[in-house]
Amino acid sequence: MDIKLGKINTLKVVKEVPFGLYLDGGEEGEILLPARYVPKGCKPGDVLDVFIYLDNEERLVATTQTPLAQVGQFACLEVAWVNQYGAFLDWGLMKDLFVPFSEQRQRMQTGQRHTVHVHLDEESYRIVASAKVERYLKKDMPPYKPWDQVDILIWQKTEMGFKAIIDNNYAGLLYENEIFRRLNTGMRMKAYVKQVREDGKIDLVLQKKGMEKVGDFADVLLEHLKRHGGHTDLNDKSPADEIYLLFGVSKKTFKKAVGDLYRRRLITLTDHGMSLTAED
C-alpha cells in the first residue's frame, strides 16, 4: 500500500481507541484519525476516504475533512496569519498551509487571497504552497482542439484580460473584450478553448461556439420557455450573471434574442420576466 501524502486515500479501520481510530497505512504503519473526524457508527473493518497530512509533530495523520486543494493542485486561498518564516493559508483544515517567503511573489499579508500551487517540499517532505505558479504549469504543446470544454481557475487580472489555469495543467487567457460577466480571482468555472496558438498559448472564451448567433440562441430560448411552463423570470433587464448561469450566453446575445422573439410576437415581456404568447 502506497500512502499518498497530501491527497485523499482509501484506508481500512484497524482499531478503535478513546481518542479516535487507527487506519491501516501499510508500510507507513497505523495512521490516527482523531475522534473529532470519526463518522458516526464507524468501526474496525470499515473503509474510509481520508486526507493524509502531517500533524504539528510531523507525524502522518488523517482527516475526513476535504482541503480546498490537494498536492499537485492550484487554488486561491486566504492568508490566515504570518510569522518570521512565511505565511500560513487557510485551506480548510485545522493546520494551515505554509508558504515560505522564498515562494512568495510579494510579501503576503493577513486577509489577502493568493493563487498558489500545493506540493511536497523535496527537502523536508512537508506539504507547502508556492505563489510562483508559472513554475508548476505544463510547458508542452497543449492537447486541446478548438471548442473543447475545460475547467478553469481564474488566476489573475492583466491589462489584456484574465489569466486562467486550465484543467490544473496549462495557462490560458480570457480577453477583456470577450468577457461578459464579472470575474474575480479564485473563481472556478467552465470555459471553451477558442484556439491553441503555434507557440502553445491558449485563448479561452466563456461562451459556447454558435451561441453568439442571435437566431440560434432565439431558438434555444423559445424551446426553454416551452419546456418550463411558457415562462422564465429573466428578461432583458436581468443581471448578466443570472443570464449566463442559466443559458451560458452574454447579456448582449440574450437581449438580441429576446428582441427577435418579441418582434415575431412569440413572447410577451413584463417586469417579472417573459412568457410565451397565448397563441403559441
CSV table of C-alpha atoms in Angstrom, one decimal:
chain,number,residue,atom,x,y,z
A,1,MET,CA,0.0,0.0,0.0
A,2,ASP,CA,1.4,3.4,-1.0
A,3,ILE,CA,0.2,6.2,1.1
A,4,LYS,CA,-0.1,9.5,-0.9
A,5,LEU,CA,0.7,12.4,1.4
A,6,GLY,CA,-1.4,15.4,0.7
A,7,LYS,CA,-4.1,13.5,-1.1
A,8,ILE,CA,-7.2,11.5,-0.5
A,9,ASN,CA,-6.5,7.9,0.4
A,10,THR,CA,-8.9,5.0,0.9
A,11,LEU,CA,-7.9,3.2,4.1
A,12,LYS,CA,-9.3,0.5,6.3
A,13,VAL,CA,-10.1,1.0,10.0
A,14,VAL,CA,-8.0,-1.4,12.1
A,15,LYS,CA,-8.8,-0.5,15.7
A,16,GLU,CA,-10.7,1.9,17.9
A,17,VAL,CA,-9.2,3.9,20.7
A,18,PRO,CA,-10.6,6.5,23.1
A,19,PHE,CA,-9.1,9.4,21.0
A,20,GLY,CA,-10.1,8.1,17.6
A,21,LEU,CA,-9.5,5.3,15.1
A,22,TYR,CA,-6.3,3.8,13.7
A,23,LEU,CA,-6.2,3.2,10.0
A,24,ASP,CA,-4.1,0.7,8.1
A,25,GLY,CA,-1.2,2.7,6.5
A,26,GLY,CA,0.6,-0.3,5.1
A,27,GLU,CA,4.4,0.3,5.3
A,28,GLU,CA,3.8,3.6,7.0
A,29,GLY,CA,2.2,1.9,9.9
A,30,GLU,CA,-1.1,2.8,11.6
A,31,ILE,CA,-2.4,6.3,11.0
A,32,LEU,CA,-4.5,8.1,13.5
A,33,LEU,CA,-7.9,9.5,12.6
A,34,PRO,CA,-8.7,11.8,15.6
A,35,ALA,CA,-12.1,11.4,17.2
A,36,ARG,CA,-13.4,14.7,16.0
A,37,TYR,CA,-13.3,13.4,12.4
A,38,VAL,CA,-14.7,9.9,13.0
A,39,PRO,CA,-18.0,9.4,11.2
A,40,LYS,CA,-20.9,8.2,13.4
A,41,GLY,CA,-21.1,4.5,13.6
A,42,CYS,CA,-17.7,3.9,12.1
A,43,LYS,CA,-16.0,0.7,13.4
A,44,PRO,CA,-13.0,-1.6,12.7
A,45,GLY,CA,-13.2,-3.2,9.3
A,46,ASP,CA,-14.9,-0.2,7.7
A,47,VAL,CA,-13.2,1.6,4.8
A,48,LEU,CA,-12.9,5.4,4.8
A,49,ASP,CA,-11.8,8.1,2.3
A,50,VAL,CA,-9.4,10.3,4.3
A,51,PHE,CA,-7.0,13.1,3.6
A,52,ILE,CA,-3.4,12.4,4.8
A,53,TYR,CA,-1.2,15.2,6.0
A,54,LEU,CA,1.4,15.9,8.8
A,55,ASP,CA,0.5,17.0,12.3
A,56,ASN,CA,2.5,19.6,14.3
A,57,GLU,CA,5.0,16.9,15.2
A,58,GLU,CA,5.4,15.8,11.6
A,59,ARG,CA,3.5,12.6,12.0
A,60,LEU,CA,1.1,11.2,9.5
A,61,VAL,CA,-2.5,12.0,10.5
A,62,ALA,CA,-5.8,11.5,8.8
A,63,THR,CA,-8.9,13.7,8.5
A,64,THR,CA,-12.3,13.2,6.8
A,65,GLN,CA,-12.3,16.9,6.0
A,66,THR,CA,-11.5,17.8,2.4
A,67,PRO,CA,-9.0,20.6,1.9
A,68,LEU,CA,-9.5,23.3,-0.7
A,69,ALA,CA,-6.5,21.9,-2.6
A,70,GLN,CA,-4.5,18.7,-2.6
A,71,VAL,CA,-0.9,18.1,-3.5
A,72,GLY,CA,-0.4,18.9,-7.2
A,73,GLN,CA,-3.4,21.3,-7.4
A,74,PHE,CA,-3.8,25.0,-7.7
A,75,ALA,CA,-6.2,27.1,-5.5
A,76,CYS,CA,-6.8,30.7,-4.5
A,77,LEU,CA,-6.5,30.8,-0.7
A,78,GLU,CA,-6.7,33.4,2.1
A,79,VAL,CA,-3.8,34.2,4.3
A,80,ALA,CA,-4.7,33.3,7.9
A,81,TRP,CA,-1.5,34.6,9.6
A,82,VAL,CA,2.1,35.5,9.0
A,83,ASN,CA,5.3,34.9,11.1
A,84,GLN,CA,9.0,35.4,10.7
A,85,TYR,CA,9.3,32.3,8.4
A,86,GLY,CA,6.4,33.0,5.9
A,87,ALA,CA,2.7,33.0,5.6
A,88,PHE,CA,0.0,30.4,6.5
A,89,LEU,CA,-3.0,29.9,4.3
A,90,ASP,CA,-6.5,28.7,5.3
A,91,TRP,CA,-7.1,25.6,3.1
A,92,GLY,CA,-10.0,24.2,5.1
A,93,LEU,CA,-8.0,22.1,7.7
A,94,MET,CA,-7.1,22.8,11.3
A,95,LYS,CA,-3.4,23.0,10.4
A,96,ASP,CA,-2.8,25.9,8.0
A,97,LEU,CA,-0.8,25.6,4.8
A,98,PHE,CA,2.7,27.1,4.9
A,99,VAL,CA,4.2,29.4,2.2
A,100,PRO,CA,7.8,30.3,2.8
A,101,PHE,CA,8.9,33.8,2.0
A,102,SER,CA,11.1,32.4,-0.8
A,103,GLU,CA,7.9,31.1,-2.5
A,104,GLN,CA,6.0,34.4,-2.4
A,105,ARG,CA,5.9,36.7,-5.4
A,106,GLN,CA,5.3,39.6,-2.9
A,107,ARG,CA,5.1,39.6,0.9
A,108,MET,CA,1.8,38.1,1.8
A,109,GLN,CA,-0.4,39.8,4.4
A,110,THR,CA,-3.2,38.5,6.6
A,111,GLY,CA,-6.6,38.7,4.8
A,112,GLN,CA,-5.1,38.7,1.3
A,113,ARG,CA,-6.0,36.0,-1.2
A,114,HIS,CA,-3.4,34.4,-3.5
A,115,THR,CA,-3.3,31.8,-6.2
A,116,VAL,CA,-0.9,29.1,-5.2
A,117,HIS,CA,0.3,25.6,-6.1
A,118,VAL,CA,0.3,22.9,-3.4
A,119,HIS,CA,3.2,20.4,-3.4
A,120,LEU,CA,5.6,18.4,-1.3
A,121,ASP,CA,8.9,20.2,-0.3
A,122,GLU,CA,11.7,18.0,-1.7
A,123,GLU,CA,13.9,18.6,1.4
A,124,SER,CA,11.6,18.5,4.3
A,125,TYR,CA,8.8,16.3,2.7
A,126,ARG,CA,6.3,18.8,4.2
A,127,ILE,CA,3.2,20.0,2.4
A,128,VAL,CA,3.8,23.6,1.3
A,129,ALA,CA,2.5,26.1,-1.2
A,130,SER,CA,4.1,28.4,-3.7
A,131,ALA,CA,2.7,31.6,-5.3
A,132,LYS,CA,5.2,31.2,-8.1
A,133,VAL,CA,2.5,29.5,-10.1
A,134,GLU,CA,4.2,29.6,-13.6
A,135,ARG,CA,6.9,27.1,-12.3
A,136,TYR,CA,4.3,24.4,-11.9
A,137,LEU,CA,2.3,24.8,-15.2
A,138,LYS,CA,3.0,22.5,-18.1
A,139,LYS,CA,5.1,23.9,-20.9
A,140,ASP,CA,4.5,21.3,-23.6
A,141,MET,CA,2.1,21.8,-26.5
A,142,PRO,CA,-1.5,21.6,-25.1
A,143,PRO,CA,-3.6,18.7,-26.4
A,144,TYR,CA,-6.8,20.8,-26.9
A,145,LYS,CA,-8.8,21.4,-30.0
A,146,PRO,CA,-11.0,24.5,-30.7
A,147,TRP,CA,-14.2,24.5,-28.7
A,148,ASP,CA,-13.1,21.8,-26.2
A,149,GLN,CA,-14.8,22.4,-22.9
A,150,VAL,CA,-12.3,22.8,-20.0
A,151,ASP,CA,-12.4,23.6,-16.2
A,152,ILE,CA,-10.6,26.8,-15.3
A,153,LEU,CA,-9.5,28.6,-12.2
A,154,ILE,CA,-9.3,32.4,-12.6
A,155,TRP,CA,-5.7,33.2,-11.7
A,156,GLN,CA,-5.0,36.9,-12.1
A,157,LYS,CA,-6.1,40.1,-13.8
A,158,THR,CA,-4.0,41.6,-16.5
A,159,GLU,CA,-4.3,44.5,-18.9
A,160,MET,CA,-5.4,42.1,-21.6
A,161,GLY,CA,-8.0,40.3,-19.5
A,162,PHE,CA,-7.8,37.4,-17.0
A,163,LYS,CA,-5.2,34.6,-16.8
A,164,ALA,CA,-6.7,31.3,-16.0
A,165,ILE,CA,-5.3,27.8,-15.1
A,166,ILE,CA,-6.8,25.2,-17.3
A,167,ASP,CA,-7.6,21.7,-16.0
A,168,ASN,CA,-4.9,22.2,-13.3
A,169,ASN,CA,-2.2,22.0,-16.0
A,170,TYR,CA,-2.0,24.8,-18.5
A,171,ALA,CA,-2.2,28.6,-18.6
A,172,GLY,CA,-4.8,30.3,-20.7
A,173,LEU,CA,-6.2,33.8,-21.3
A,174,LEU,CA,-9.7,35.3,-21.4
A,175,TYR,CA,-9.6,38.6,-23.3
A,176,GLU,CA,-11.2,41.6,-21.8
A,177,ASN,CA,-13.3,42.4,-24.8
A,178,GLU,CA,-14.8,38.9,-24.8
A,179,ILE,CA,-15.8,38.8,-21.1
A,180,PHE,CA,-19.4,39.5,-20.5
A,181,ARG,CA,-19.7,38.7,-16.8
A,182,ARG,CA,-17.9,39.8,-13.6
A,183,LEU,CA,-14.9,37.7,-12.8
A,184,ASN,CA,-12.8,37.6,-9.7
A,185,THR,CA,-9.5,35.8,-8.9
A,186,GLY,CA,-10.2,32.4,-7.5
A,187,MET,CA,-13.5,31.7,-9.3
A,188,ARG,CA,-13.8,28.2,-10.9
A,189,MET,CA,-16.0,27.6,-14.0
A,190,LYS,CA,-16.3,26.0,-17.3
A,191,ALA,CA,-14.8,27.6,-20.4
A,192,TYR,CA,-14.1,26.8,-24.0
A,193,VAL,CA,-10.8,26.7,-26.0
A,194,LYS,CA,-11.0,29.3,-28.7
A,195,GLN,CA,-7.7,28.4,-30.2
A,196,VAL,CA,-4.2,27.0,-29.3
A,197,ARG,CA,-1.6,29.3,-30.9
A,198,GLU,CA,1.5,28.0,-32.6
A,199,ASP,CA,3.6,28.9,-29.5
A,200,GLY,CA,1.3,26.8,-27.3
A,201,LYS,CA,-0.6,29.7,-25.7
A,202,ILE,CA,-4.3,29.1,-25.2
A,203,ASP,CA,-7.1,31.6,-25.9
A,204,LEU,CA,-10.3,31.0,-23.9
A,205,VAL,CA,-13.9,32.1,-24.1
A,206,LEU,CA,-16.8,31.6,-21.7
A,207,GLN,CA,-19.4,31.2,-24.4
A,208,LYS,CA,-20.2,28.1,-26.5
A,209,LYS,CA,-19.5,28.2,-30.2
A,210,GLY,CA,-22.6,29.2,-32.1
A,211,MET,CA,-24.4,30.7,-29.1
A,212,GLU,CA,-23.3,34.1,-30.2
A,213,LYS,CA,-25.6,33.8,-33.2
A,214,VAL,CA,-28.8,35.5,-32.3
A,215,GLY,CA,-31.0,33.3,-34.4
A,216,ASP,CA,-29.6,30.1,-32.9
A,217,PHE,CA,-30.0,31.3,-29.3
A,218,ALA,CA,-33.5,32.6,-30.0
A,219,ASP,CA,-34.5,29.0,-30.9
A,220,VAL,CA,-32.8,27.8,-27.7
A,221,LEU,CA,-34.7,30.4,-25.6
A,222,LEU,CA,-38.0,29.5,-27.3
A,223,GLU,CA,-37.5,25.8,-26.6
A,224,HIS,CA,-36.6,26.6,-23.0
A,225,LEU,CA,-39.9,28.5,-22.5
A,226,LYS,CA,-41.9,25.7,-24.0
A,227,ARG,CA,-40.3,23.2,-21.6
A,228,HIS,CA,-40.7,25.3,-18.5
A,229,GLY,CA,-44.4,26.2,-18.5
A,230,GLY,CA,-44.1,29.0,-21.0
A,231,HIS,CA,-42.3,31.4,-18.6
A,232,THR,CA,-39.0,32.5,-17.2
A,233,ASP,CA,-38.2,35.1,-14.5
A,234,LEU,CA,-35.4,36.5,-16.7
A,235,ASN,CA,-35.9,39.4,-19.0
A,236,ASP,CA,-33.8,41.9,-20.9
A,237,LYS,CA,-33.1,43.8,-17.7
A,238,SER,CA,-31.8,40.8,-15.7
A,239,PRO,CA,-28.2,40.8,-14.4
A,240,ALA,CA,-25.7,39.3,-16.8
A,241,ASP,CA,-24.5,36.8,-14.3
A,242,GLU,CA,-28.0,35.3,-13.9
A,243,ILE,CA,-28.4,35.1,-17.7
A,244,TYR,CA,-25.1,33.4,-18.1
A,245,LEU,CA,-25.7,31.0,-15.2
A,246,LEU,CA,-28.9,29.7,-16.9
A,247,PHE,CA,-28.1,29.9,-20.6
A,248,GLY,CA,-24.3,30.3,-20.9
A,249,VAL,CA,-24.6,33.4,-23.2
A,250,SER,CA,-23.8,37.1,-22.8
A,251,LYS,CA,-26.5,39.6,-21.9
A,252,LYS,CA,-26.0,41.2,-25.3
A,253,THR,CA,-26.8,37.9,-27.1
A,254,PHE,CA,-29.7,37.3,-24.7
A,255,LYS,CA,-31.2,40.8,-25.3
A,256,LYS,CA,-31.0,40.4,-29.1
A,257,ALA,CA,-32.7,37.0,-29.0
A,258,VAL,CA,-35.4,38.4,-26.7
A,259,GLY,CA,-35.9,41.3,-29.2
A,260,ASP,CA,-36.1,38.8,-32.0
A,261,LEU,CA,-38.8,36.7,-30.3
A,262,TYR,CA,-40.7,39.8,-29.3
A,263,ARG,CA,-40.8,41.2,-32.8
A,264,ARG,CA,-42.1,37.9,-34.0
A,265,ARG,CA,-44.8,38.2,-31.3
A,266,LEU,CA,-43.8,34.9,-29.8
A,267,ILE,CA,-43.3,36.3,-26.3
A,268,THR,CA,-44.6,39.0,-24.0
A,269,LEU,CA,-42.4,40.9,-21.6
A,270,THR,CA,-43.1,42.1,-18.1
A,271,ASP,CA,-41.1,43.5,-15.1
A,272,HIS,CA,-41.2,39.9,-13.8
A,273,GLY,CA,-39.8,38.0,-16.8
A,274,MET,CA,-41.2,36.8,-20.1
A,275,SER,CA,-43.8,34.4,-21.3
A,276,LEU,CA,-44.9,32.7,-24.4
A,277,THR,CA,-47.8,34.5,-26.1
A,278,ALA,CA,-51.2,32.8,-25.7
A,279,GLU,CA,-51.4,31.6,-29.3
A,280,ASP,CA,-48.1,29.8,-29.1
